[in-house]
PDB file of C-alpha atoms in Angstrom:
ATOM      1  CA  MET A 125      22.019   0.299 -78.846  1.00 37.00           C
ATOM      2  CA  THR A 126      23.098   2.519 -76.303  1.00 39.00           C
ATOM      3  CA  GLU A 127      21.166   2.052 -72.582  1.00 40.00           C
ATOM      4  CA  SER A 128      19.249   5.456 -73.443  1.00 41.00           C
ATOM      5  CA  SER A 129      17.860   3.990 -76.709  1.00 42.00           C
ATOM      6  CA  ASN A 130      16.968   0.394 -74.938  1.00 45.00           C
ATOM      7  CA  ALA A 131      15.099   1.492 -71.466  1.00 49.00           C
ATOM      8  CA  TYR A 132      12.458   1.010 -72.900  1.00 48.00           C
ATOM      9  CA  GLU A 133      12.155  -1.993 -74.603  1.00 49.00           C
ATOM     10  CA  TYR A 134       9.626  -2.987 -73.095  1.00 50.00           C
ATOM     11  CA  LEU A 135       7.249  -1.122 -75.315  1.00 48.00           C
ATOM     12  CA  ASP A 136       8.377  -2.127 -78.143  1.00 56.00           C
ATOM     13  CA  ASN A 137       5.686  -4.282 -80.099  1.00 64.00           C
ATOM     14  CA  VAL A 138       3.195  -2.259 -77.518  1.00 71.00           C
ATOM     15  CA  ASP A 139      -0.219   0.709 -79.090  1.00 87.00           C
ATOM     16  CA  PRO A 140       0.506   4.051 -79.210  1.00 92.00           C
ATOM     17  CA  ARG A 141      -1.910   4.760 -76.349  1.00 92.00           C
ATOM     18  CA  GLU A 142      -0.399   1.609 -74.190  1.00 92.00           C
ATOM     19  CA  GLN A 143       2.368   3.403 -74.172  1.00 94.00           C
ATOM     20  CA  ALA A 144       2.385   6.824 -73.430  1.00 95.00           C
ATOM     21  CA  ARG A 145       0.680   4.813 -70.254  1.00 95.00           C
ATOM     22  CA  LEU A 146       3.537   3.300 -69.531  1.00 95.00           C
ATOM     23  CA  ALA A 147       5.908   5.839 -70.502  1.00 95.00           C
ATOM     24  CA  ALA A 148       3.332   7.838 -67.799  1.00 95.00           C
ATOM     25  CA  VAL A 149       3.664   4.870 -65.520  1.00 96.00           C
ATOM     26  CA  ARG A 150       7.197   4.790 -65.759  1.00 94.00           C
ATOM     27  CA  ARG A 151       7.978   8.703 -65.455  1.00 94.00           C
ATOM     28  CA  TYR A 152       7.567   7.988 -60.987  1.00 95.00           C
ATOM     29  CA  ARG A 153       9.669   4.741 -60.803  1.00 93.00           C
ATOM     30  CA  LEU A 154       7.490   4.216 -57.942  1.00 93.00           C
ATOM     31  CA  VAL A 155       7.161   0.541 -59.828  1.00 93.00           C
ATOM     32  CA  ASP A 156      10.256  -1.305 -58.879  1.00 93.00           C
ATOM     33  CA  GLN A 157      11.161   1.011 -54.898  1.00 91.00           C
ATOM     34  CA  PRO A 158       9.824  -0.601 -51.388  1.00 90.00           C
ATOM     35  CA  VAL A 159       6.275   0.696 -50.348  1.00 89.00           C
ATOM     36  CA  GLU A 160       6.410   4.793 -49.498  1.00 91.00           C
ATOM     37  CA  ASP A 161       4.696   5.180 -46.251  1.00 94.00           C
ATOM     38  CA  ALA A 162       1.951   7.590 -48.253  1.00 95.00           C
ATOM     39  CA  TYR A 163       0.717   4.543 -49.098  1.00 96.00           C
ATOM     40  CA  ASP A 164       0.557   1.873 -47.693  1.00 96.00           C
ATOM     41  CA  ARG A 165      -1.022   4.815 -45.517  1.00 97.00           C
ATOM     42  CA  ILE A 166      -3.419   5.497 -48.146  1.00 98.00           C
ATOM     43  CA  ALA A 167      -4.410   1.100 -48.268  1.00 98.00           C
ATOM     44  CA  PHE A 168      -5.076   1.232 -44.512  1.00 98.00           C
ATOM     45  CA  VAL A 169      -7.123   4.074 -44.362  1.00 98.00           C
ATOM     46  CA  ALA A 170      -9.070   1.075 -47.782  1.00 98.00           C
ATOM     47  CA  GLY A 171      -9.478  -1.449 -46.129  1.00 98.00           C
ATOM     48  CA  ALA A 172     -10.450   0.155 -43.254  1.00 98.00           C
ATOM     49  CA  LEU A 173     -13.960   2.248 -45.293  1.00 97.00           C
ATOM     50  CA  PHE A 174     -15.196  -0.979 -45.836  1.00 98.00           C
ATOM     51  CA  GLY A 175     -13.459  -3.223 -43.073  1.00 97.00           C
ATOM     52  CA  THR A 176     -11.548  -5.303 -46.322  1.00 98.00           C
ATOM     53  CA  PRO A 177      -8.673  -7.460 -45.229  1.00 97.00           C
ATOM     54  CA  ILE A 178      -6.489  -6.290 -48.344  1.00 97.00           C
ATOM     55  CA  ALA A 179      -6.294  -3.445 -50.041  1.00 98.00           C
ATOM     56  CA  THR A 180      -4.088  -2.302 -52.246  1.00 96.00           C
ATOM     57  CA  VAL A 181      -2.106   0.737 -53.889  1.00 97.00           C
ATOM     58  CA  SER A 182      -1.294  -0.722 -57.631  1.00 96.00           C
ATOM     59  CA  LEU A 183       0.330   0.376 -60.739  1.00 96.00           C
ATOM     60  CA  VAL A 184      -0.232  -1.633 -63.879  1.00 95.00           C
ATOM     61  CA  GLU A 185       2.376  -2.372 -65.849  1.00 94.00           C
ATOM     62  CA  GLN A 186       2.366  -3.888 -69.550  1.00 91.00           C
ATOM     63  CA  ASP A 187       2.848  -7.516 -68.392  1.00 90.00           C
ATOM     64  CA  ARG A 188       2.245  -7.137 -63.974  1.00 93.00           C
ATOM     65  CA  VAL A 189       0.929  -5.369 -61.465  1.00 94.00           C
ATOM     66  CA  TRP A 190       3.043  -3.173 -59.120  1.00 95.00           C
ATOM     67  CA  LEU A 191       1.994  -3.488 -56.011  1.00 95.00           C
ATOM     68  CA  ALA A 192       3.867  -0.168 -54.108  1.00 95.00           C
ATOM     69  CA  ALA A 193       1.296  -0.756 -51.014  1.00 95.00           C
ATOM     70  CA  CYS A 194      -0.573  -3.301 -49.954  1.00 95.00           C
ATOM     71  CA  GLN A 195      -2.566  -3.553 -46.714  1.00 95.00           C
ATOM     72  CA  GLY A 196      -2.897  -7.624 -45.613  1.00 95.00           C
ATOM     73  CA  LEU A 197      -0.951 -10.037 -47.522  1.00 89.00           C
ATOM     74  CA  THR A 198       2.173 -10.113 -46.518  1.00 86.00           C
ATOM     75  CA  GLY A 199       5.677 -10.679 -48.624  1.00 85.00           C
ATOM     76  CA  VAL A 200       3.377  -9.679 -51.973  1.00 87.00           C
ATOM     77  CA  ARG A 201       4.779  -5.959 -54.356  1.00 91.00           C
ATOM     78  CA  GLU A 202       3.108  -7.842 -57.689  1.00 92.00           C
ATOM     79  CA  VAL A 203       0.438 -10.094 -59.736  1.00 91.00           C
ATOM     80  CA  GLY A 204      -0.390 -10.502 -63.213  1.00 88.00           C
ATOM     81  CA  LYS A 205      -1.868  -9.005 -65.286  1.00 88.00           C
ATOM     82  CA  GLU A 206      -5.068 -11.008 -66.223  1.00 88.00           C
ATOM     83  CA  PRO A 207      -8.259  -9.164 -67.148  1.00 87.00           C
ATOM     84  CA  GLY A 208     -11.472  -9.450 -64.799  1.00 85.00           C
ATOM     85  CA  LEU A 209      -9.223  -6.806 -62.101  1.00 90.00           C
ATOM     86  CA  CYS A 210      -6.671  -3.680 -61.992  1.00 90.00           C
ATOM     87  CA  ALA A 211      -6.491  -4.315 -65.734  1.00 89.00           C
ATOM     88  CA  SER A 212     -10.004  -3.740 -65.847  1.00 91.00           C
ATOM     89  CA  VAL A 213      -9.895  -0.927 -64.163  1.00 93.00           C
ATOM     90  CA  ILE A 214      -7.336   1.380 -65.973  1.00 93.00           C
ATOM     91  CA  ALA A 215      -9.505   0.869 -69.452  1.00 92.00           C
ATOM     92  CA  GLN A 216     -12.002   3.030 -67.572  1.00 91.00           C
ATOM     93  CA  ASP A 217     -12.344   5.936 -65.563  1.00 91.00           C
ATOM     94  CA  ASP A 218     -15.209   4.711 -63.351  1.00 94.00           C
ATOM     95  CA  VAL A 219     -15.310   2.555 -60.417  1.00 97.00           C
ATOM     96  CA  TYR A 220     -14.802  -0.834 -60.183  1.00 96.00           C
ATOM     97  CA  VAL A 221     -17.258  -3.434 -58.880  1.00 97.00           C
ATOM     98  CA  ILE A 222     -16.988  -7.016 -58.452  1.00 96.00           C
ATOM     99  CA  ASN A 223     -19.703  -8.386 -56.059  1.00 97.00           C
ATOM    100  CA  ASN A 224     -19.301 -11.715 -55.702  1.00 97.00           C
ATOM    101  CA  ALA A 225     -16.057 -12.598 -58.225  1.00 95.00           C
ATOM    102  CA  ALA A 226     -17.726 -17.151 -58.088  1.00 94.00           C
ATOM    103  CA  VAL A 227     -20.185 -15.438 -60.225  1.00 95.00           C
ATOM    104  CA  ASP A 228     -19.446 -12.208 -62.561  1.00 94.00           C
ATOM    105  CA  PRO A 229     -18.325 -13.715 -65.841  1.00 93.00           C
ATOM    106  CA  ARG A 230     -15.377 -11.049 -65.331  1.00 92.00           C
ATOM    107  CA  THR A 231     -13.760 -12.884 -63.430  1.00 92.00           C
ATOM    108  CA  LEU A 232     -14.976 -16.627 -63.347  1.00 88.00           C
ATOM    109  CA  GLU A 233     -11.011 -17.725 -64.843  1.00 88.00           C
ATOM    110  CA  HIS A 234      -9.660 -14.638 -62.885  1.00 90.00           C
ATOM    111  CA  PRO A 235      -6.496 -16.969 -60.401  1.00 91.00           C
ATOM    112  CA  LEU A 236      -7.377 -15.044 -57.810  1.00 91.00           C
ATOM    113  CA  VAL A 237     -10.407 -16.135 -57.965  1.00 92.00           C
ATOM    114  CA  ARG A 238     -10.057 -19.265 -58.818  1.00 90.00           C
ATOM    115  CA  GLY A 239      -7.372 -19.843 -57.066  1.00 88.00           C
ATOM    116  CA  GLU A 240      -5.744 -19.985 -52.815  1.00 87.00           C
ATOM    117  CA  LEU A 241      -6.682 -16.323 -51.854  1.00 87.00           C
ATOM    118  CA  GLY A 242     -10.448 -16.898 -53.502  1.00 91.00           C
ATOM    119  CA  LEU A 243     -11.252 -13.334 -53.985  1.00 94.00           C
ATOM    120  CA  ARG A 244     -14.873 -12.493 -54.121  1.00 96.00           C
ATOM    121  CA  PHE A 245     -15.107  -8.792 -53.303  1.00 97.00           C
ATOM    122  CA  TYR A 246     -13.405  -6.058 -55.679  1.00 96.00           C
ATOM    123  CA  ALA A 247     -13.964  -2.794 -55.629  1.00 97.00           C
ATOM    124  CA  ALA A 248     -11.387  -0.424 -57.444  1.00 97.00           C
ATOM    125  CA  ALA A 249     -10.895   3.123 -58.076  1.00 98.00           C
ATOM    126  CA  PRO A 250      -8.423   4.340 -60.653  1.00 97.00           C
ATOM    127  CA  ILE A 251      -5.535   6.561 -60.434  1.00 97.00           C
ATOM    128  CA  ARG A 252      -5.486   9.703 -62.347  1.00 97.00           C
ATOM    129  CA  THR A 253      -2.473  11.628 -63.155  1.00 95.00           C
ATOM    130  CA  HIS A 254      -3.330  15.525 -63.985  1.00 92.00           C
ATOM    131  CA  ASP A 255      -2.900  14.562 -67.779  1.00 94.00           C
ATOM    132  CA  GLY A 256      -4.791  12.108 -68.153  1.00 94.00           C
ATOM    133  CA  TYR A 257      -3.407   8.601 -67.650  1.00 96.00           C
ATOM    134  CA  ARG A 258      -5.118   5.717 -66.065  1.00 96.00           C
ATOM    135  CA  LEU A 259      -1.592   4.226 -63.873  1.00 96.00           C
ATOM    136  CA  GLY A 260      -2.949   1.815 -61.296  1.00 96.00           C
ATOM    137  CA  THR A 261      -5.939   1.444 -59.105  1.00 97.00           C
ATOM    138  CA  VAL A 262      -5.805   1.547 -55.113  1.00 98.00           C
ATOM    139  CA  ASN A 263      -9.102  -1.157 -54.879  1.00 97.00           C
ATOM    140  CA  VAL A 264     -10.140  -3.040 -51.919  1.00 98.00           C
ATOM    141  CA  ILE A 265     -10.502  -6.492 -51.278  1.00 97.00           C
ATOM    142  CA  ASP A 266     -12.194  -9.370 -49.615  1.00 97.00           C
ATOM    143  CA  SER A 267     -12.694 -13.506 -49.307  1.00 96.00           C
ATOM    144  CA  VAL A 268     -16.661 -13.120 -48.682  1.00 97.00           C
ATOM    145  CA  PRO A 269     -18.937 -11.663 -51.602  1.00 97.00           C
ATOM    146  CA  ARG A 270     -20.278  -8.491 -49.869  1.00 96.00           C
ATOM    147  CA  GLU A 271     -22.235  -4.840 -51.339  1.00 96.00           C
ATOM    148  CA  ALA A 272     -20.656  -1.130 -50.963  1.00 97.00           C
ATOM    149  CA  THR A 273     -21.872   1.943 -50.214  1.00 97.00           C
ATOM    150  CA  ALA A 274     -22.396   5.173 -52.832  1.00 97.00           C
ATOM    151  CA  ARG A 275     -20.424   7.568 -49.601  1.00 98.00           C
ATOM    152  CA  GLN A 276     -17.370   3.380 -49.533  1.00 98.00           C
ATOM    153  CA  LEU A 277     -16.944   3.642 -53.649  1.00 98.00           C
ATOM    154  CA  THR A 278     -16.825   8.084 -53.463  1.00 98.00           C
ATOM    155  CA  ALA A 279     -14.017   7.811 -49.911  1.00 98.00           C
ATOM    156  CA  LEU A 280     -12.242   5.578 -53.173  1.00 98.00           C
ATOM    157  CA  GLN A 281     -12.438   7.433 -56.098  1.00 98.00           C
ATOM    158  CA  HIS A 282     -11.234  10.192 -53.363  1.00 98.00           C
ATOM    159  CA  LEU A 283      -8.519   8.055 -52.038  1.00 98.00           C
ATOM    160  CA  ALA A 284      -7.013   7.514 -55.487  1.00 98.00           C
ATOM    161  CA  SER A 285      -7.175  11.216 -55.891  1.00 97.00           C
ATOM    162  CA  VAL A 286      -4.656  11.403 -53.086  1.00 98.00           C
ATOM    163  CA  VAL A 287      -3.008   8.862 -54.367  1.00 97.00           C
ATOM    164  CA  ALA A 288      -2.345  10.983 -58.037  1.00 97.00           C
ATOM    165  CA  ASP A 289      -1.707  14.359 -55.667  1.00 97.00           C
ATOM    166  CA  GLU A 290       1.154  12.226 -53.344  1.00 95.00           C
ATOM    167  CA  LEU A 291       2.379  11.456 -57.594  1.00 96.00           C
ATOM    168  CA  GLU A 292       2.654  14.530 -58.924  1.00 95.00           C
ATOM    169  CA  LEU A 293       4.418  15.426 -55.546  1.00 95.00           C
ATOM    170  CA  ARG A 294       6.708  12.533 -56.332  1.00 93.00           C
ATOM    171  CA  LEU A 295       8.092  13.536 -60.031  1.00 93.00           C
ATOM    172  CA  MET A 296       8.074  16.838 -58.203  1.00 94.00           C
ATOM    173  CA  VAL A 297      11.191  16.596 -56.666  1.00 92.00           C
ATOM    174  CA  ILE A 298      12.423  14.405 -59.517  1.00 91.00           C
ATOM    175  CA  ARG A 299      12.839  16.480 -61.499  1.00 90.00           C
ATOM    176  CA  SER A 300      13.893  19.041 -58.986  1.00 89.00           C
ATOM    177  CA  ALA A 301      16.340  16.346 -57.859  1.00 86.00           C
ATOM    178  CA  ALA A 302      17.596  16.287 -61.808  1.00 84.00           C
ATOM    179  CA  ALA A 303      17.591  20.187 -62.278  1.00 85.00           C
ATOM    180  CA  GLU A 304      20.448  20.242 -59.566  1.00 87.00           C
ATOM    181  CA  GLN A 305      21.496  17.415 -60.547  1.00 87.00           C
ATOM    182  CA  ARG A 306      22.669  18.930 -64.619  1.00 86.00           C
ATOM    183  CA  MET A 307      23.067  22.923 -63.155  1.00 86.00           C
ATOM    184  CA  ARG A 308      26.521  21.100 -60.651  1.00 85.00           C
ATOM    185  CA  GLU A 309      27.466  19.478 -63.605  1.00 87.00           C
ATOM    186  CA  THR A 310      26.849  22.778 -65.129  1.00 88.00           C
ATOM    187  CA  VAL A 311      29.104  24.283 -62.297  1.00 83.00           C
ATOM    188  CA  ASN A 312      32.163  21.888 -62.489  1.00 73.00           C
TER     189      ASN A 312
END
């Protein structure tokens, strides 16, 4: 097998729609990369808007959730893809809210709820690409139950749209660099 033919081996045995979504996640080349300021600022603003100690910009991979930016959790770059949080958000277009994860049936067994973090409040907006793929979330997290206002949830959706715009700019840079490289190769 050549290197290019197994580059997407992780897509084997995955539903075709999910294959396309995962390929969309990969095209932005953000997973497994250092935190970039733009995404870090968006996470900071999300946490400030909600007054939560934790906020992230995440990308949902096949078997993990990659934190492209994370405010409030030092040294954490990925978490599991268990249903109930980020992995559930990307299945819908609307903002997803858990007011009290300790009593919400969607999250009762989630490790972030039952574990040391003790997650109780979670609100997330899906990051939707311009061609319709839901890649991840902009989310806010607290260890105490709380309610979010409609205005806060709308702001979270806008932040997710800003991430989608940043991803498109990133893709333009990636494609431009590739075109420049091809041009240099044809000249030499």
